[in-house]
Short mmCIF file of the C-alpha atoms (twelve columns), coordinates in Angstrom:
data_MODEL
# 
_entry.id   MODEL 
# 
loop_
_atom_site.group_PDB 
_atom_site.id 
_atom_site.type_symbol 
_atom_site.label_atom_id 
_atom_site.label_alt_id 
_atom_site.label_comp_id 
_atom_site.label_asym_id 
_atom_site.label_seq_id 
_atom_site.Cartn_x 
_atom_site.Cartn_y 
_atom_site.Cartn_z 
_atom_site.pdbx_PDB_model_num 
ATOM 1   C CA . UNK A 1   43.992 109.344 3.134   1 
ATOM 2   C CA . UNK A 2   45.812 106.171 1.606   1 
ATOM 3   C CA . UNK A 3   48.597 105.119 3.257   1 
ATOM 4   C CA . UNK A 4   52.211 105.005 1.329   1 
ATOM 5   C CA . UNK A 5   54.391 102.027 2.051   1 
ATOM 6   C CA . UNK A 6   58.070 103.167 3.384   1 
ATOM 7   C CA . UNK A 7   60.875 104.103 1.860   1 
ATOM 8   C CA . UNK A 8   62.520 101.151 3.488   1 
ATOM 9   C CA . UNK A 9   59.872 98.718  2.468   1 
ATOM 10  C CA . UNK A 10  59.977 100.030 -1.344  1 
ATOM 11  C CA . UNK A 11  63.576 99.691  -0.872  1 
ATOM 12  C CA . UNK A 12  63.245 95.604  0.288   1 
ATOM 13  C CA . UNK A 13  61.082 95.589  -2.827  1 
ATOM 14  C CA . UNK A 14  63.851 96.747  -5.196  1 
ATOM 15  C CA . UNK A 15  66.567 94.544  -3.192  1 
ATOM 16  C CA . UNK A 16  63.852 91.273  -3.837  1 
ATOM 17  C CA . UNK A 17  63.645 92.509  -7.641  1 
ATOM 18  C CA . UNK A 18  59.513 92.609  -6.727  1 
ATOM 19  C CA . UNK A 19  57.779 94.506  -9.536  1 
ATOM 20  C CA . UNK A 20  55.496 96.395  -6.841  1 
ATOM 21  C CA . UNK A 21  58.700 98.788  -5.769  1 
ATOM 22  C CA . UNK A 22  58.005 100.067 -9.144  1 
ATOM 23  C CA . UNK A 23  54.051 100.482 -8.834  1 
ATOM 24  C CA . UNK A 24  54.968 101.807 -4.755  1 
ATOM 25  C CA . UNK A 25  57.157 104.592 -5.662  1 
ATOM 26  C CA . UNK A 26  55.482 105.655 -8.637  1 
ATOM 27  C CA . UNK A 27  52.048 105.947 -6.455  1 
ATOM 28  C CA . UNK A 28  54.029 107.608 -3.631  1 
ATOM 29  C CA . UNK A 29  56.241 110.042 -5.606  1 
ATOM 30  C CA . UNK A 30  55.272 110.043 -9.313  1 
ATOM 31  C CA . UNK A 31  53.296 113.336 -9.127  1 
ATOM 32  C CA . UNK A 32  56.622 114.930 -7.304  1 
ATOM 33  C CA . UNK A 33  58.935 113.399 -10.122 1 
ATOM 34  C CA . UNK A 34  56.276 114.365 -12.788 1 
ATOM 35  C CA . UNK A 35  56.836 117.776 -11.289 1 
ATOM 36  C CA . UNK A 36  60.329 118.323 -11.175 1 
ATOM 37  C CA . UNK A 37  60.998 116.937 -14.957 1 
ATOM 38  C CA . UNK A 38  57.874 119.111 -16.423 1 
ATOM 39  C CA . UNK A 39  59.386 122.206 -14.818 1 
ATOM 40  C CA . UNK A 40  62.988 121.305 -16.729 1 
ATOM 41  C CA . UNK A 41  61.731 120.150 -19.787 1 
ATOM 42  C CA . UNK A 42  58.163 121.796 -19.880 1 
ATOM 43  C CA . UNK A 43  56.659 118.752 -22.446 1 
ATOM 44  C CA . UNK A 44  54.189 116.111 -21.251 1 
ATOM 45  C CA . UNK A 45  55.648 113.259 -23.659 1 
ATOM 46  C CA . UNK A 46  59.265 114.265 -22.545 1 
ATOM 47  C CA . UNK A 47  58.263 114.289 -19.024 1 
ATOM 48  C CA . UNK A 48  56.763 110.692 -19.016 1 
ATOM 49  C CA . UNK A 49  59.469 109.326 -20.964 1 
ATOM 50  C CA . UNK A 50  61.792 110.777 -17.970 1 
ATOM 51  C CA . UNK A 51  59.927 109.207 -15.122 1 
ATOM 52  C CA . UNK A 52  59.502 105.788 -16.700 1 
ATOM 53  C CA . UNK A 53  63.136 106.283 -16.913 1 
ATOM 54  C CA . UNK A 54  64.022 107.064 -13.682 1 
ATOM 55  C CA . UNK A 55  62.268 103.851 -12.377 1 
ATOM 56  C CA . UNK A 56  64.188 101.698 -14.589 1 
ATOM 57  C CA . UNK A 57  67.708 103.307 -13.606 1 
ATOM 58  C CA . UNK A 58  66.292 102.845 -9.994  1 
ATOM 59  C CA . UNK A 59  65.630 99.029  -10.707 1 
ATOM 60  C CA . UNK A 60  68.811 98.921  -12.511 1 
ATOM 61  C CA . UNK A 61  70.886 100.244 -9.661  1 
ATOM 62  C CA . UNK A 62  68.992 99.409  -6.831  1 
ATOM 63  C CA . UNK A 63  70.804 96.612  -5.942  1 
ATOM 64  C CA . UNK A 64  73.739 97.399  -5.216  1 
ATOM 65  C CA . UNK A 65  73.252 101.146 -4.306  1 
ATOM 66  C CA . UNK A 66  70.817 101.162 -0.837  1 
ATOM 67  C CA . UNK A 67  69.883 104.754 -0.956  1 
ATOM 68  C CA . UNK A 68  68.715 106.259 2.503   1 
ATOM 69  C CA . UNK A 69  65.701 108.885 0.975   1 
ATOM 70  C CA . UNK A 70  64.499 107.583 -1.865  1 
ATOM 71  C CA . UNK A 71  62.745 110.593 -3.207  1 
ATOM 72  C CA . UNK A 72  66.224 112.302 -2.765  1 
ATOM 73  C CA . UNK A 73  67.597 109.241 -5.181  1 
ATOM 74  C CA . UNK A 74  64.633 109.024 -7.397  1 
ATOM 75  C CA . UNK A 75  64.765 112.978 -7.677  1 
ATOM 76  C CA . UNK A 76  68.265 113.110 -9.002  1 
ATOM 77  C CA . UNK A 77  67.848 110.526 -11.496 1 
ATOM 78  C CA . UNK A 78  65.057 112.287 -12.682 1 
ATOM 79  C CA . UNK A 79  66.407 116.003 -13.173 1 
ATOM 80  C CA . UNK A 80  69.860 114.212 -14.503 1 
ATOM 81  C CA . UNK A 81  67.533 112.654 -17.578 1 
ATOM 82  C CA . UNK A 82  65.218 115.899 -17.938 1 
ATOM 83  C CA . UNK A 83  68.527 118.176 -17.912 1 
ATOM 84  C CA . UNK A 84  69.967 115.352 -20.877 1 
ATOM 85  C CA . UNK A 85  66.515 115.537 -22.730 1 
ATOM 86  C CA . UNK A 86  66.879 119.259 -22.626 1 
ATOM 87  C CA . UNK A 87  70.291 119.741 -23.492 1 
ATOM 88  C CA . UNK A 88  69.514 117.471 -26.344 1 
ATOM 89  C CA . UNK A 89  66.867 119.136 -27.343 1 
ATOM 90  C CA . UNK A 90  68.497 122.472 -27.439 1 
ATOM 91  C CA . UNK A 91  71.260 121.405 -28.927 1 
ATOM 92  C CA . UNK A 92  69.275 120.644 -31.807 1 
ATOM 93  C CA . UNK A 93  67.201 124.160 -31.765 1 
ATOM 94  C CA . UNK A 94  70.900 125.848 -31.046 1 
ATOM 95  C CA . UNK A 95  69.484 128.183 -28.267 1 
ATOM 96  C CA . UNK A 96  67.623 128.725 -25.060 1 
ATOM 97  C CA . UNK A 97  68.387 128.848 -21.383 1 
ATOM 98  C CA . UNK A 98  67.862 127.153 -18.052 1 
ATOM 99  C CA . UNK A 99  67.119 128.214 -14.905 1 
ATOM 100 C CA . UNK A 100 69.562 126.329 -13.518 1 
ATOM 101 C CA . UNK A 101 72.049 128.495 -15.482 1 
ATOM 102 C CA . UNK A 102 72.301 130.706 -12.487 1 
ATOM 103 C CA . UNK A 103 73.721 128.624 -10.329 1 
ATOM 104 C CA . UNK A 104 77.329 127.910 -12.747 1 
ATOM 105 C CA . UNK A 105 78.536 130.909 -11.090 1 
ATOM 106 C CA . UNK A 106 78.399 129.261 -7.901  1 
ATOM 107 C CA . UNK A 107 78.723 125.863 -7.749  1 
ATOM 108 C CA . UNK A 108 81.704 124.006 -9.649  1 
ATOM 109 C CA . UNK A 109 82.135 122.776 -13.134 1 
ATOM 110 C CA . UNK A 110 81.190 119.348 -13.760 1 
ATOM 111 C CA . UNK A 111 84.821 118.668 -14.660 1 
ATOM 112 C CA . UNK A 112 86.208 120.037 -11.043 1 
ATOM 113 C CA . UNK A 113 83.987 117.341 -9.052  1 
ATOM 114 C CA . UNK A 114 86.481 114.763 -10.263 1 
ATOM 115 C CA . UNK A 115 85.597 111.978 -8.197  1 
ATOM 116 C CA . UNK A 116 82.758 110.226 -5.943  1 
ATOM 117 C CA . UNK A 117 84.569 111.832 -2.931  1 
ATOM 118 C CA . UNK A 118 84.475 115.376 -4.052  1 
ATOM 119 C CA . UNK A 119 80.913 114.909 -5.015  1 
ATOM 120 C CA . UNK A 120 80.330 114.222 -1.339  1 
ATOM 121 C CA . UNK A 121 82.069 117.000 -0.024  1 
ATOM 122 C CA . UNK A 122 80.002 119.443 -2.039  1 
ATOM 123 C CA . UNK A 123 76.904 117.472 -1.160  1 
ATOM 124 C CA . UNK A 124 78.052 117.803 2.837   1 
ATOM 125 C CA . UNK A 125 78.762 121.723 2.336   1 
ATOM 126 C CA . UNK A 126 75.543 122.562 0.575   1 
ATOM 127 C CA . UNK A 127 73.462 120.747 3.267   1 
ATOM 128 C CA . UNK A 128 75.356 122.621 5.986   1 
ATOM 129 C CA . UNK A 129 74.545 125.872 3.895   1 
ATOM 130 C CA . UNK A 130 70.868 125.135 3.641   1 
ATOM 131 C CA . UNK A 131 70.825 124.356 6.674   1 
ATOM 132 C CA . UNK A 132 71.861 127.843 8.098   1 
ATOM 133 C CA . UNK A 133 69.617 129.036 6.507   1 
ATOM 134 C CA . UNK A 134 65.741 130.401 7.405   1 
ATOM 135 C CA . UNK A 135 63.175 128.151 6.668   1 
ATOM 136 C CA . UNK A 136 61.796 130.828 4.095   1 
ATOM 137 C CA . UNK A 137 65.065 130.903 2.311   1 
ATOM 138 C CA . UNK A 138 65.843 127.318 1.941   1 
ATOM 139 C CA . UNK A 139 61.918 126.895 0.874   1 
ATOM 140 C CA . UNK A 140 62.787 129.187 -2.054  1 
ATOM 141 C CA . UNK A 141 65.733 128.097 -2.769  1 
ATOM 142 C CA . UNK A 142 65.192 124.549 -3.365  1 
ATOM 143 C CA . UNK A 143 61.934 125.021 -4.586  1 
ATOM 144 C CA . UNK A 144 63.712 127.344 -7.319  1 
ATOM 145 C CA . UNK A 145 67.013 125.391 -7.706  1 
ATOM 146 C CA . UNK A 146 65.486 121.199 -7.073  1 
ATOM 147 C CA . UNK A 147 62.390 121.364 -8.163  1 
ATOM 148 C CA . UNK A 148 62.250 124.429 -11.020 1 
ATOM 149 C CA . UNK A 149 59.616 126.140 -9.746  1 
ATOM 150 C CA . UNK A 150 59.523 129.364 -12.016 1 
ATOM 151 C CA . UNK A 151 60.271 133.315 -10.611 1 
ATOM 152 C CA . UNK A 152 56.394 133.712 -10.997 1 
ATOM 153 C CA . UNK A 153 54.859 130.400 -9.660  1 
ATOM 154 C CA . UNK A 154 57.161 131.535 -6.345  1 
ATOM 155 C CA . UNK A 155 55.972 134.905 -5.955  1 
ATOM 156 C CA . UNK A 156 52.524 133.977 -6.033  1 
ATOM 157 C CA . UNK A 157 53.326 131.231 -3.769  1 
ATOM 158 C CA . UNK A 158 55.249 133.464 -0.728  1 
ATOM 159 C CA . UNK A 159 52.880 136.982 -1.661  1 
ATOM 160 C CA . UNK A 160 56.730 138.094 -2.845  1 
ATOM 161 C CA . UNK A 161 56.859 140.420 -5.558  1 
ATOM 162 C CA . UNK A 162 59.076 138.623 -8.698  1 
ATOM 163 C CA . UNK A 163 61.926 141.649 -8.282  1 
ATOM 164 C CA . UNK A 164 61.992 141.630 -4.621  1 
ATOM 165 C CA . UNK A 165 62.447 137.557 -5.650  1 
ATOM 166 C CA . UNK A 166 64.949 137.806 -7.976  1 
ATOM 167 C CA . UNK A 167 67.226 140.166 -5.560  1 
ATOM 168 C CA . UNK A 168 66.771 137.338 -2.946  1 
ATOM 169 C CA . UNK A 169 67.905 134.392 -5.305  1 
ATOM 170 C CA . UNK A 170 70.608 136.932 -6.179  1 
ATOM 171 C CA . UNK A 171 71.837 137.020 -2.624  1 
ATOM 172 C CA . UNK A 172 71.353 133.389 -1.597  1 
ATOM 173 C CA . UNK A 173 73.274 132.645 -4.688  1 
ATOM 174 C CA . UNK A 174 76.093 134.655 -3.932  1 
ATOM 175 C CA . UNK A 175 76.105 133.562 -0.193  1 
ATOM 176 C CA . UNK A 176 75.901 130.171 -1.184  1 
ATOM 177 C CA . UNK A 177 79.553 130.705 -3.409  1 
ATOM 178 C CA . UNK A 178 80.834 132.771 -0.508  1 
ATOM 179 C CA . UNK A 179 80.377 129.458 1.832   1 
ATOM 180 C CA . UNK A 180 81.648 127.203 -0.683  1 
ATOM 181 C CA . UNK A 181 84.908 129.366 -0.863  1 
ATOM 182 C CA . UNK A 182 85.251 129.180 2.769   1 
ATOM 183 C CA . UNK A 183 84.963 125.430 2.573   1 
ATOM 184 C CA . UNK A 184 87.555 125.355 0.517   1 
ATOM 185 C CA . UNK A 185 85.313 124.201 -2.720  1 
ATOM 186 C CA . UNK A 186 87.140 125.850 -5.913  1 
ATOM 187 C CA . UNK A 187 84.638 127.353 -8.305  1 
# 
């Protein structure tokens, strides 16, 4: 098994503006970002387009930002551009849905995280929440809500039937705004 350089040393790489951070995260995490942005955007050329992308935002903003997990970093540069090749996309075609979706009654508008600060704060409750919850749960959860892994792909996964899925997403969601609200985190 090869051995993947650190997220610190891809990190030093960026910070020296050496061409190999590129080449290091996109051997240690490509097939992960490939993942995530196929699942959102569900086309080959869009997905590739969206990962080289993300690793030229990352060499863009990597100095200054220092980001302690990369993957977390790389990932939400990644799902940002899928989401704004999607929404492009469909606002073109003038329909469809995301997945996604069903998390807006839960988590605030856009708008309402109105500053750097907030955005913390949310980030800070929603670990907390995950974090309370079963292993099992917060599998399913992020693998539903991070990385778009579809209703079916999960029930095959976890030998859960897709309704018996659905009515746990259901809950999780609504527990999930139920903490939030406790927090103090208007919806």
């Amino acid at each position: 098994m090869k051995a993947f350089p650190e997220d610190s040393q891809l990190i030093d790489l960026f910070w020296d503006r050496d061409e190999a951070a590129i080449s290091g995260c996109h051997e240690k995490y490509g097939s992960r970002l490939r993942r995530i942005s196929l699942n959102i955007v569900a086309d080959r050329r869009d997905c590739e387009e969206c990962l080289n992308d993300t690793y030229l935002n990352a060499w863009n903003s990597i100095p200054p930002q220092k980001p302690c997990c990369l993957f977390a970093y790389l990932g939400r540069i990644i799902r940002n551009l899928s989401f704004n090749v999607l929404e492009k996309r469909q606002a073109q075609k003038r329909g469809g849905g995301v997945l996604i979706l069903e998390l807006t009654d839960c988590l605030p508008a856009p708008a309402a995280v109105e500053d750097e600060i907030d955005g913390m704060e949310l980030t800070a409750a929603l670990a907390r929440w995950l974090t309370g919850l079963p292993r099992h749960e917060r599998i399913l959860f992020l693998r539903r809500y991070w990385y778009g892994d579809s209703l079916k792909a999960l029930s095959e996964a976890g030998h859960i039937p897709e309704r018996r899925l659905s009515g746990l997403l259901f809950r999780l969601r609504k527990s999930l705004r139920t903490f939030l609200e406790k927090e103090g985190i208007v919806i």
